[in-house]
CSV table of C-alpha atoms in Angstrom, one decimal:
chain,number,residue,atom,x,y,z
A,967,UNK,CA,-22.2,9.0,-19.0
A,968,UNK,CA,-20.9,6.2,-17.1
A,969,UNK,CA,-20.5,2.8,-18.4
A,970,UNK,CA,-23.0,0.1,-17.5
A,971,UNK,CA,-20.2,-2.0,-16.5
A,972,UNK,CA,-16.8,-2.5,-14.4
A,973,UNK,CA,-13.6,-4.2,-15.4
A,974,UNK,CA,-11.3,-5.7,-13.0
A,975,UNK,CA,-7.8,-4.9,-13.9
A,976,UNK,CA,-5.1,-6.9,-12.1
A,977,UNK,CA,-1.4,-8.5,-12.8
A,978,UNK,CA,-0.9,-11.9,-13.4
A,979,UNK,CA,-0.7,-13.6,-10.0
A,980,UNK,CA,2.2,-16.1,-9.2
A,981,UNK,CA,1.7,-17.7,-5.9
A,982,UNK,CA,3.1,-20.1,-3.7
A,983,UNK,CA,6.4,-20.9,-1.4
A,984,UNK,CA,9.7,-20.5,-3.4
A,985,UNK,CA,7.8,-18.4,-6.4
A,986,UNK,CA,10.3,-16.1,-6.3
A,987,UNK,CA,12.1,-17.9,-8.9
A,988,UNK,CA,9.3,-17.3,-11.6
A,989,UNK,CA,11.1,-14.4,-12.6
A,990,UNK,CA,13.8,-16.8,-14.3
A,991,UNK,CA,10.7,-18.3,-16.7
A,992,UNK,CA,10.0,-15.3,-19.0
A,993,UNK,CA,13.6,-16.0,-20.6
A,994,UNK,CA,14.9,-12.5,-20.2
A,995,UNK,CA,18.5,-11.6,-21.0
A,996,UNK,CA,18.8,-8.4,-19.1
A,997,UNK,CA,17.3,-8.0,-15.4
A,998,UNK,CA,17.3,-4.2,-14.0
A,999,UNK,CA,17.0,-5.0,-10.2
A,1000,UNK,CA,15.2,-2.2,-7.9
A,1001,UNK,CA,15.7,-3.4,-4.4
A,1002,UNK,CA,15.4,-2.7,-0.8
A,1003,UNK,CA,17.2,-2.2,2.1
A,1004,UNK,CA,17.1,-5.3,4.5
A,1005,UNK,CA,14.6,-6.8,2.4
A,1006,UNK,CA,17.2,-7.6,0.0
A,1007,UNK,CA,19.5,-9.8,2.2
A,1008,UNK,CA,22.7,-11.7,1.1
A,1009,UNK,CA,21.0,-15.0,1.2
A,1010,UNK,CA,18.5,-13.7,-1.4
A,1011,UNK,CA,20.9,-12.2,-3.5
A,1012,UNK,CA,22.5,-15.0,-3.8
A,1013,UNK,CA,18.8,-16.8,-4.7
A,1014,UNK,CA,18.6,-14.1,-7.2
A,1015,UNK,CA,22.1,-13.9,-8.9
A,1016,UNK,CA,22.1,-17.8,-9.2
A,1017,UNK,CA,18.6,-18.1,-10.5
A,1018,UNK,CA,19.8,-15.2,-13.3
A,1019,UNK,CA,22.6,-17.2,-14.2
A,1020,UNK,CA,21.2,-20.5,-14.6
A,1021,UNK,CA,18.7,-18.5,-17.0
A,1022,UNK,CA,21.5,-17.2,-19.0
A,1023,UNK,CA,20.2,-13.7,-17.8
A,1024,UNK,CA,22.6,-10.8,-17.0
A,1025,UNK,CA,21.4,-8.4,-14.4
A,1026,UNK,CA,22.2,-5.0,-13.2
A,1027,UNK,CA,21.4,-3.2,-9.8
A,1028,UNK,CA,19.9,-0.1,-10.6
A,1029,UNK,CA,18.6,1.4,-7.5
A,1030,UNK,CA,18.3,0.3,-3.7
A,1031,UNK,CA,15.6,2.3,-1.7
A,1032,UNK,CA,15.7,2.5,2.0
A,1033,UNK,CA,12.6,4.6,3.0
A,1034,UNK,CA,9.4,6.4,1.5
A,1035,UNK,CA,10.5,7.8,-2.1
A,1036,UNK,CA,11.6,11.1,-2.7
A,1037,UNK,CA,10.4,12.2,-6.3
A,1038,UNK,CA,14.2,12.4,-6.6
A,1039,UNK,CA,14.9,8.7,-6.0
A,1040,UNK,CA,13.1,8.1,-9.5
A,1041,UNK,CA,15.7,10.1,-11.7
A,1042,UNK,CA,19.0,9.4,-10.0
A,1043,UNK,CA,19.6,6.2,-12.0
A,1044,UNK,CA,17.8,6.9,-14.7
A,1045,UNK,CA,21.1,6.9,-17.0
A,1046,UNK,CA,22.6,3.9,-15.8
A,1047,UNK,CA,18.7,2.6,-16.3
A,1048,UNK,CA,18.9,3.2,-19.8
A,1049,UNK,CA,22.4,2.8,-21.1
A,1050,UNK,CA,21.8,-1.2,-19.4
A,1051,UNK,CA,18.9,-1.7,-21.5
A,1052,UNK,CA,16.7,-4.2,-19.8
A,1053,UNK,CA,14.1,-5.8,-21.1
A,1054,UNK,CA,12.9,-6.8,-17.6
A,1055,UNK,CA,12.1,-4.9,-14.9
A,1056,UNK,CA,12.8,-6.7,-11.5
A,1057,UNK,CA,11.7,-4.6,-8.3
A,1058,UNK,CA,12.1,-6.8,-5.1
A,1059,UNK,CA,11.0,-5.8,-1.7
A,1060,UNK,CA,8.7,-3.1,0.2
A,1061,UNK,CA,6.0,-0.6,-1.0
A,1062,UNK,CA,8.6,2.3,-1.6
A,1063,UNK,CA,10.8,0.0,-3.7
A,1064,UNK,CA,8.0,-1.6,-5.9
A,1065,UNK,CA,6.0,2.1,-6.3
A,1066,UNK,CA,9.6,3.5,-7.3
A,1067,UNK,CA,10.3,0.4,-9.9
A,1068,UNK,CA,6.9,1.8,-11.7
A,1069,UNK,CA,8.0,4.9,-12.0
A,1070,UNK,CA,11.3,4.1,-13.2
A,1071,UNK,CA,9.4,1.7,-15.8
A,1072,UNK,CA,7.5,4.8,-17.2
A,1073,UNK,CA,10.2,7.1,-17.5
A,1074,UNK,CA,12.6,4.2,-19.2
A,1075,UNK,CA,10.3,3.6,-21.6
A,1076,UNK,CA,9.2,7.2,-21.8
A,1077,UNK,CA,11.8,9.4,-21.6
A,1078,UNK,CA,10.7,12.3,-23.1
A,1079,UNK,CA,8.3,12.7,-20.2
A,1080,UNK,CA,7.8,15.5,-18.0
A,1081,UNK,CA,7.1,14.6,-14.3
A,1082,UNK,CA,4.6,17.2,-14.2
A,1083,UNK,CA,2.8,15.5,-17.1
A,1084,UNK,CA,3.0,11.8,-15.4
A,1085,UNK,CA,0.9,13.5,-12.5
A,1086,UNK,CA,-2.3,13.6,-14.6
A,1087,UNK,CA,-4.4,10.6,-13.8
A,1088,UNK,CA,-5.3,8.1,-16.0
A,1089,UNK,CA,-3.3,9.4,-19.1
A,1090,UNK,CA,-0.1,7.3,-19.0
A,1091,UNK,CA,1.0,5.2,-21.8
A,1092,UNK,CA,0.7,1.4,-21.9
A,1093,UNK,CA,4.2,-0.3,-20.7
A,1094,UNK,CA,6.1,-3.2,-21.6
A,1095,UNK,CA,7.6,-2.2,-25.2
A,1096,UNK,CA,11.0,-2.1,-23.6
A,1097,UNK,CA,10.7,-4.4,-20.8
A,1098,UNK,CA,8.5,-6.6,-19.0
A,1099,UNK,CA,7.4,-5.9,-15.1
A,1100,UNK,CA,7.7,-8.5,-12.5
A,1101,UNK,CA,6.5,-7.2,-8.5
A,1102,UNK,CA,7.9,-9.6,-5.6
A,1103,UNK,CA,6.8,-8.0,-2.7
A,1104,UNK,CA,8.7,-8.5,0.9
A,1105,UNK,CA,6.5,-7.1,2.9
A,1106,UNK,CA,2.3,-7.7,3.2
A,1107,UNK,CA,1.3,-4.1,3.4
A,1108,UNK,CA,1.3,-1.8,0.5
A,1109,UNK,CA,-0.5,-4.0,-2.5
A,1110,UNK,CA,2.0,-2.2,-4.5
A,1111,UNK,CA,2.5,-5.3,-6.7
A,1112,UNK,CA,-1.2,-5.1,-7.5
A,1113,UNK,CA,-2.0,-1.7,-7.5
A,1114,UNK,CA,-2.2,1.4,-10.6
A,1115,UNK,CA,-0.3,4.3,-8.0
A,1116,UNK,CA,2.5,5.4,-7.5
A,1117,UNK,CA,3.2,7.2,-4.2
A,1118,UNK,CA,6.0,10.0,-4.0
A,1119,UNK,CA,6.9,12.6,-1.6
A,1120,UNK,CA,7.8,16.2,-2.4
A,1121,UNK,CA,11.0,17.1,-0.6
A,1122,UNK,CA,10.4,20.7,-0.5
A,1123,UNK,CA,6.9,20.4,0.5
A,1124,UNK,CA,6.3,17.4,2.4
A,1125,UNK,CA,3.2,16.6,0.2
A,1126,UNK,CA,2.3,13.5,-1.5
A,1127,UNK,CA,2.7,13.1,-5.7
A,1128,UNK,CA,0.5,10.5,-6.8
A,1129,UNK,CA,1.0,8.4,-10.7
A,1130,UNK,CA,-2.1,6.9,-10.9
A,1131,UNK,CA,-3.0,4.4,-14.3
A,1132,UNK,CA,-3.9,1.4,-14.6
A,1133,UNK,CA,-0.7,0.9,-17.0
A,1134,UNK,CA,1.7,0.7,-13.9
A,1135,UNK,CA,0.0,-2.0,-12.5
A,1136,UNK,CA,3.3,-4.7,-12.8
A,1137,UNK,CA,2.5,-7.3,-15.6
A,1138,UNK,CA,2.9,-10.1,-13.0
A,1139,UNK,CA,3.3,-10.4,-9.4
A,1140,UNK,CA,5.0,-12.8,-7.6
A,1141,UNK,CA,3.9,-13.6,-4.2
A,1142,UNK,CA,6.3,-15.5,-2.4
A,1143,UNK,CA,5.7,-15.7,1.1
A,1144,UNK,CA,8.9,-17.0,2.3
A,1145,UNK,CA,10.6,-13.7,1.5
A,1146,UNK,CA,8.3,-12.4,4.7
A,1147,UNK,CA,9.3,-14.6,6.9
A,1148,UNK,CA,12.6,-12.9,8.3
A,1149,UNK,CA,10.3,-9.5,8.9
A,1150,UNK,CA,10.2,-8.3,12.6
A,1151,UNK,CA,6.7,-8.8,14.1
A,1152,UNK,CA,6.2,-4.9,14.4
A,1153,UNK,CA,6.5,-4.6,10.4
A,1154,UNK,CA,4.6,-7.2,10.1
A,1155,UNK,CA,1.7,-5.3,12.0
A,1156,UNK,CA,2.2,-1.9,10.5
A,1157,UNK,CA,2.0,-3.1,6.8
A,1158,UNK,CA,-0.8,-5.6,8.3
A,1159,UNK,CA,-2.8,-2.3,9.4
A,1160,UNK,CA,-2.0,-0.5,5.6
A,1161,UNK,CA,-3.6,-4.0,4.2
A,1162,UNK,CA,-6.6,-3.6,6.2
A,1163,UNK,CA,-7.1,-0.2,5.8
A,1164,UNK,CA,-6.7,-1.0,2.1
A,1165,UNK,CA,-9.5,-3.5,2.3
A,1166,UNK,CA,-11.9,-1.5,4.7
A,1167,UNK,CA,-11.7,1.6,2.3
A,1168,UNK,CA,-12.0,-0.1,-0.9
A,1169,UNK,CA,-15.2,-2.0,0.1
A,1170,UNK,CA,-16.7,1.1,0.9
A,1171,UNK,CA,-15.5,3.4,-1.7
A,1172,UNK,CA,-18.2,5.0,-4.1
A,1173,UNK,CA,-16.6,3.2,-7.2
A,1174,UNK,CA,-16.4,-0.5,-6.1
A,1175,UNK,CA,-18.2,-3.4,-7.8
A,1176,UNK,CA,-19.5,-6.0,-6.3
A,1177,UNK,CA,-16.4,-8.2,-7.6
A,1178,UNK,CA,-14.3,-5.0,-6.0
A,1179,UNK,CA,-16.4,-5.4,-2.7
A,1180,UNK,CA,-16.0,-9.5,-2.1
A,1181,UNK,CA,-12.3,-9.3,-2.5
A,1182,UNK,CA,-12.2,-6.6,0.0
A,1183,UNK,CA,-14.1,-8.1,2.6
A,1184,UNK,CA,-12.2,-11.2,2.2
A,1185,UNK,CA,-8.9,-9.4,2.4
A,1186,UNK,CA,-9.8,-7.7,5.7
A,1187,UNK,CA,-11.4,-11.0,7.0
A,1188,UNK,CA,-8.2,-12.8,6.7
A,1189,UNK,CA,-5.9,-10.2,7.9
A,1190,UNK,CA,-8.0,-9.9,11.0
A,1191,UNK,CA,-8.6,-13.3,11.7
A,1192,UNK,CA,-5.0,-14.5,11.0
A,1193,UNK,CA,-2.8,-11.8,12.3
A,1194,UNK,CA,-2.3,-12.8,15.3
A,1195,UNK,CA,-0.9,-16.5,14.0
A,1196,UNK,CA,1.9,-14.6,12.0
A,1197,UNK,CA,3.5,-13.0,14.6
A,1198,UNK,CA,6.8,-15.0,16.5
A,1199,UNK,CA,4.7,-15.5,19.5
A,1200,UNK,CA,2.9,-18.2,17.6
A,1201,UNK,CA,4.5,-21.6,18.4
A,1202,UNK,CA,3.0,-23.7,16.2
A,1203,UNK,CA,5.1,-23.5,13.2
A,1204,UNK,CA,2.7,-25.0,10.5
A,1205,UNK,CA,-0.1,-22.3,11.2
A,1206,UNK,CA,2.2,-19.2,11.4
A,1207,UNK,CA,3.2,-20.4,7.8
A,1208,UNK,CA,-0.2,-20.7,6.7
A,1209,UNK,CA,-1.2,-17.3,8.5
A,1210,UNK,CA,1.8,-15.6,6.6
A,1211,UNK,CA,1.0,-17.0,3.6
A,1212,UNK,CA,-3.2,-15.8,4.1
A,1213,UNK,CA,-1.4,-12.1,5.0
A,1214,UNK,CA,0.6,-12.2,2.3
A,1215,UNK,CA,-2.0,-12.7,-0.4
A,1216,UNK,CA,-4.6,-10.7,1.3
A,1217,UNK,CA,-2.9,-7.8,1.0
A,1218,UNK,CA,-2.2,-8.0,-3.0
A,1219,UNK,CA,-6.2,-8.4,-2.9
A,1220,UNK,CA,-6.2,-5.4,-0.6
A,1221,UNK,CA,-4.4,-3.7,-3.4
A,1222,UNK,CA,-6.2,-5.2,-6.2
A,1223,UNK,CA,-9.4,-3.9,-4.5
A,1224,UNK,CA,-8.3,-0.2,-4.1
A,1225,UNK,CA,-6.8,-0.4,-8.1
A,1226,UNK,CA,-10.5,-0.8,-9.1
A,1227,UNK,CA,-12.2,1.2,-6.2
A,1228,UNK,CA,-10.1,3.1,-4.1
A,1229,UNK,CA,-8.6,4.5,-0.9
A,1230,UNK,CA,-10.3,6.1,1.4
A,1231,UNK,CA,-10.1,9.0,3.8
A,1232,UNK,CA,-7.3,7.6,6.2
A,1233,UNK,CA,-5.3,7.6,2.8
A,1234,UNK,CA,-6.2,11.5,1.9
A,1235,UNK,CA,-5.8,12.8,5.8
A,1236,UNK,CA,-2.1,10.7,6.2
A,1237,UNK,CA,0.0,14.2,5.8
A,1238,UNK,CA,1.3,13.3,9.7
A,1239,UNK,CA,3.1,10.3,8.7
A,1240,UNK,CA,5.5,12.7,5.8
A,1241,UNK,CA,5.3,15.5,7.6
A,1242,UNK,CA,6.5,14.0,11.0
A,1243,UNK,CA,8.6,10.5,9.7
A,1244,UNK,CA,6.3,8.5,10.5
A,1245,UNK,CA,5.7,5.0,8.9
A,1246,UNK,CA,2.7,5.1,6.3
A,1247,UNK,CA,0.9,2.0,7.4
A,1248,UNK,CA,1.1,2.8,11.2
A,1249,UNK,CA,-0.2,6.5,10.3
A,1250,UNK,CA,-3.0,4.9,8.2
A,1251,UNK,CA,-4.0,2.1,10.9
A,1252,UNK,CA,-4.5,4.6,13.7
A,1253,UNK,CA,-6.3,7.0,11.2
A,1254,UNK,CA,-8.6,4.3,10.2
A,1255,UNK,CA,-11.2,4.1,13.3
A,1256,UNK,CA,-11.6,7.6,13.7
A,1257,UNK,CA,-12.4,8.0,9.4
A,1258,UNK,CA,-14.8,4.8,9.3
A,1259,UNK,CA,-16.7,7.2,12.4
A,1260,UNK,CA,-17.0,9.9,8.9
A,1261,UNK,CA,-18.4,7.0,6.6
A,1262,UNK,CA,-20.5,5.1,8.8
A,1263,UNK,CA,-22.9,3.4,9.5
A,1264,UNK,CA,-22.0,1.2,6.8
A,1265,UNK,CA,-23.3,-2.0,5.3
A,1266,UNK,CA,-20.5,-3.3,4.9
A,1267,UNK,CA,-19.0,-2.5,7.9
A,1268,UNK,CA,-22.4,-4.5,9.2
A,1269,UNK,CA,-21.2,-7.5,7.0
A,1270,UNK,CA,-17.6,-8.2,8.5
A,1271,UNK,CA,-18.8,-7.5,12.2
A,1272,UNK,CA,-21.6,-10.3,11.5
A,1273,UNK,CA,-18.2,-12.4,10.3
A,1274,UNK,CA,-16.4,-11.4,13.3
A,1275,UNK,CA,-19.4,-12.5,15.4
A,1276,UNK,CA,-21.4,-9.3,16.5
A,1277,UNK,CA,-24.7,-8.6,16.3
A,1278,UNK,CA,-27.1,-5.8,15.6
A,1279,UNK,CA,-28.5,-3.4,13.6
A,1280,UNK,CA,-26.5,-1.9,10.9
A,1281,UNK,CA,-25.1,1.0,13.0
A,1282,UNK,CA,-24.9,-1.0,16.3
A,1283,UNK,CA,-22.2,-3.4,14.1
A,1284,UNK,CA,-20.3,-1.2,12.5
A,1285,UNK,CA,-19.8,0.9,15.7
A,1286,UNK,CA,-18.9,-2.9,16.7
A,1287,UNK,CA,-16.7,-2.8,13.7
A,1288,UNK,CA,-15.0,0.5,14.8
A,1289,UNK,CA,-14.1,-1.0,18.5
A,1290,UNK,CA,-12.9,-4.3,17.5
A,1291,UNK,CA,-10.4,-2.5,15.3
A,1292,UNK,CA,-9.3,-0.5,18.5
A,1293,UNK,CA,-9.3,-3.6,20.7
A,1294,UNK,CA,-6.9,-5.2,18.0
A,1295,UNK,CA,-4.7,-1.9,17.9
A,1296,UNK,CA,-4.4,-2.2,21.9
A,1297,UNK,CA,-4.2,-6.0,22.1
A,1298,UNK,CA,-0.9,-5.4,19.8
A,1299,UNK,CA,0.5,-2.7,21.6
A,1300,UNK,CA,0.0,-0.3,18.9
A,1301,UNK,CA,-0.6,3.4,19.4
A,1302,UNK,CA,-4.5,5.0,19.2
A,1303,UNK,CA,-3.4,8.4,18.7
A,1304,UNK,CA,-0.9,10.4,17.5
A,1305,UNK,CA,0.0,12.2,20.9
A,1306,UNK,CA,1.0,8.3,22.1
A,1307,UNK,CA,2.9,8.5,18.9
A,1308,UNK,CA,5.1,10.9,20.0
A,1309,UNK,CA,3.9,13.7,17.6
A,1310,UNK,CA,4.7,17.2,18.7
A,1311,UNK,CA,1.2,18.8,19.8
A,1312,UNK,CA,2.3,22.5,18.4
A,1313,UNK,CA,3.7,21.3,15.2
A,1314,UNK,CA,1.1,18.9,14.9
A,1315,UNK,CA,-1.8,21.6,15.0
A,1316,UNK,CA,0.3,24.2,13.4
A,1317,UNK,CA,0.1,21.9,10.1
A,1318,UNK,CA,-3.5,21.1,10.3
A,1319,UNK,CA,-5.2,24.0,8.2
A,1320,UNK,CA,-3.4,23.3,5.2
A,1321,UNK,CA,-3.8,19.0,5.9
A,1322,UNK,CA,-8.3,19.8,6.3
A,1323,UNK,CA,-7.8,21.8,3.0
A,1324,UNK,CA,-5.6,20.1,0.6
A,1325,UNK,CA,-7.1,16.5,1.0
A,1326,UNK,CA,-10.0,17.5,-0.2
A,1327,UNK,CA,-9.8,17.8,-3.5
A,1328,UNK,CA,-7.6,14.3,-3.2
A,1329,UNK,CA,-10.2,10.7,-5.5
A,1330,UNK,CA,-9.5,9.0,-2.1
A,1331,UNK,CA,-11.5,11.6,-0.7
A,1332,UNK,CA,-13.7,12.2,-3.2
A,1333,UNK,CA,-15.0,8.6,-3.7
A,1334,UNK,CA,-15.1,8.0,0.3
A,1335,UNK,CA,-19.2,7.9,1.3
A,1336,UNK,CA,-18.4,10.9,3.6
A,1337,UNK,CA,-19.0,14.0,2.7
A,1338,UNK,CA,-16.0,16.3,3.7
A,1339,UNK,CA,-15.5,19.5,4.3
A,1340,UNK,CA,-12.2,21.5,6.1
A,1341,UNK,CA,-14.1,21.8,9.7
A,1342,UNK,CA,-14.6,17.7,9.5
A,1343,UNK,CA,-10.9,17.8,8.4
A,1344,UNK,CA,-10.3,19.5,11.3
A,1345,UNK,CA,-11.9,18.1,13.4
A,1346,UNK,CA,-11.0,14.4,12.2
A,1347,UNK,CA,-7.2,15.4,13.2
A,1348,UNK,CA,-8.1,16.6,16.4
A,1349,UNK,CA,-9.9,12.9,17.1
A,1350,UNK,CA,-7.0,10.9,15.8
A,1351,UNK,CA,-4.1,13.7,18.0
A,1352,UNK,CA,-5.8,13.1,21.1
A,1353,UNK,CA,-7.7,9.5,20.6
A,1354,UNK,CA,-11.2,10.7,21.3
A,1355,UNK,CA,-13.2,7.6,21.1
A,1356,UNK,CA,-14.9,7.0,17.9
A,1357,UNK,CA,-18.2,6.9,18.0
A,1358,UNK,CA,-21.2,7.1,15.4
């Protein structure tokens, strides 16, 4: 029987310009850094290292991911991991770097742990006897920082592994947006899109309070509404900041939302982005239109197209919801299907089948308001290959 109540489970929040050096507070002795490619420039190394020193702290680079993880990525330094010992756990830069810090977390503090056995949702043991979390995010996408998942990718198989508790969800996060002010405008946008499709999901998603709903609406409200002020093109300094800043936080809401709801179904169809290299949010921000067409009308698709401006009835706005999202994907230059991606057509279909059948059984699937079956599967990849306009 389901509990007459929800809990909203979340890190602890640290927030502001130049945050970053939080980390230095907890008085730690031994910082195991999990870091990113670019992200993790020489000028916040140096922020980093000096920040460590001054705290007396000794620290340790453990791993350095450069793209979506492998399952793979998790183990490699697992013995370096645990002959340093550290009692904090310092994971700096994108999606792939924080999900992989989780991991590592578990399996540091766990390491009599089968995999396999991590892959059971909801079952993992509470963290932190060893070491302490801390999330500081460099991009505004993935909500990693705030989220209870774990995304891996089979090499063999091209198929997503999911951890999923609310135990990995870091004990703090830092949000810092000066670390995402050095990101090109068209990473920006495609972690902006993951963010809002993170927010449009969760506020429809079977499982969400009303707590869940209002920080998802709000989270897709400011990424929509202050997008366009992050981006370079935007010279007036002061409001770029601010719009970074709005991004930045909107998307750990984005991820808090989907930690106590979930994703929805352009999160359970995304197969194309592993299966062809394509970037995650980019695959999830074109998927997203053609999925909401499967869910809709919506209410609360109705609520942020009265925000926006649009009127209607409740099926007239979210179809206004669907086009303004299409309009926005244009008006950046973004792709609105994957043929303009530069997907292979034969491939493309040749993987289909399995995709329609395997995200079925997928809790981003099951706790979407549509009702799914492998012919809506199929046809869903067939809108989103050759951008058939989404309509209700």
């Amino acid at each position: 029987m389901p509990h007459p109540y929800s809990i909203l489970s979340m890190p602890q929040f640290i927030t502001g310009r130049g945050s970053v050096s939080f980390f230095s507070s907890l008085g730690k002795t031994k910082i195991g850094i999990i870091r990113g490619g670019k992200s993790y420039n020489a000028s916040l190394k140096n922020t980093i290292e000096k920040l460590a020193k001054e705290s007396g702290a000794e620290i340790c680079y453990l791993a350095q991911i450069r793209n979506e993880p492998y399952v793979e990525d998790i183990f490699s330094c697992m013995e370096e991991v645990r002959n340093f010992e550290p009692d904090m756990i310092l994971a700096i830069g994108g999606g792939s770097v924080l999900d992989t810090a989780k991991a590592i977390h578990l399996f540091y503090e766990n390491p009599d742990m089968a995999f396999e056995d991590a892959l059971i949702p909801f079952t993992l043991p509470a963290l932190g006897k060893k070491a302490v979390h801390v999330s500081v995010p460099t991009t505004s996408g993935t909500g990693s920082e705030s989220t209870s998942v774990a995304v891996f990718i089979d090499r063999v198989t091209q198929v997503k592994q999911l951890l999923l508790d609310n135990h990995l969800i870091p004990h703090y996060a830092v949000l810092d947006a000066d670390l995402t002010d050095s990101l090109p405008d068209s990473i920006r946008i495609a972690t902006a899109m993951d963010a809002l499709t993170h927010a449009i999901e969760a506020s429809t998603a079977k499982n969400a309070s009303v707590m869940t709903q209002a920080i998802a609406l709000e989270a897709a409200l400011d990424i929509m509404e202050y997008l366009k002020e992050a981006l370079s093109s935007c010279t007036d300094r002061e409001a770029q900041a601010l719009a970074r800043e709005k991004i930045h936080i909107a998307s750990a809401m984005a991820g808090t939302a989907i930690t106590n709801s979930c994703t929805g179904l352009a999160h359970s169809y995304d197969h194309p982005g592993p299966a062809f290299g394509k970037a995650h949010g980019s695959v999830c921000g074109l998927m997203l239109p053609y999925t909401m067409v499967l869910c809709g009308p919506h209410p609360n698709y109705a609520v942020l197209a009265k925000r926006l401006g649009y009127s209607g009835n409740e099926k007239e706005l979210s179809q206004a919801l669907i086009n303004h999202l299409i309009f926005l994907r244009k008006k950046l230059s973004l792709e609105t299907s994957f043929k303009e991606m530069g997907i292979p057509e034969a491939a493309y279909f040749e993987w289909v089948p399995k995709w329609a059948d395997c995200s079925l059984p997928a809790m981003a699937t099951q706790m979407s308001p549509a009702a799914m079956d492998s012919e809506k599967g199929r046809i869903l990849y067939d809108a989103c290959y050759f951008g058939k306009p989404p309509v209700l």
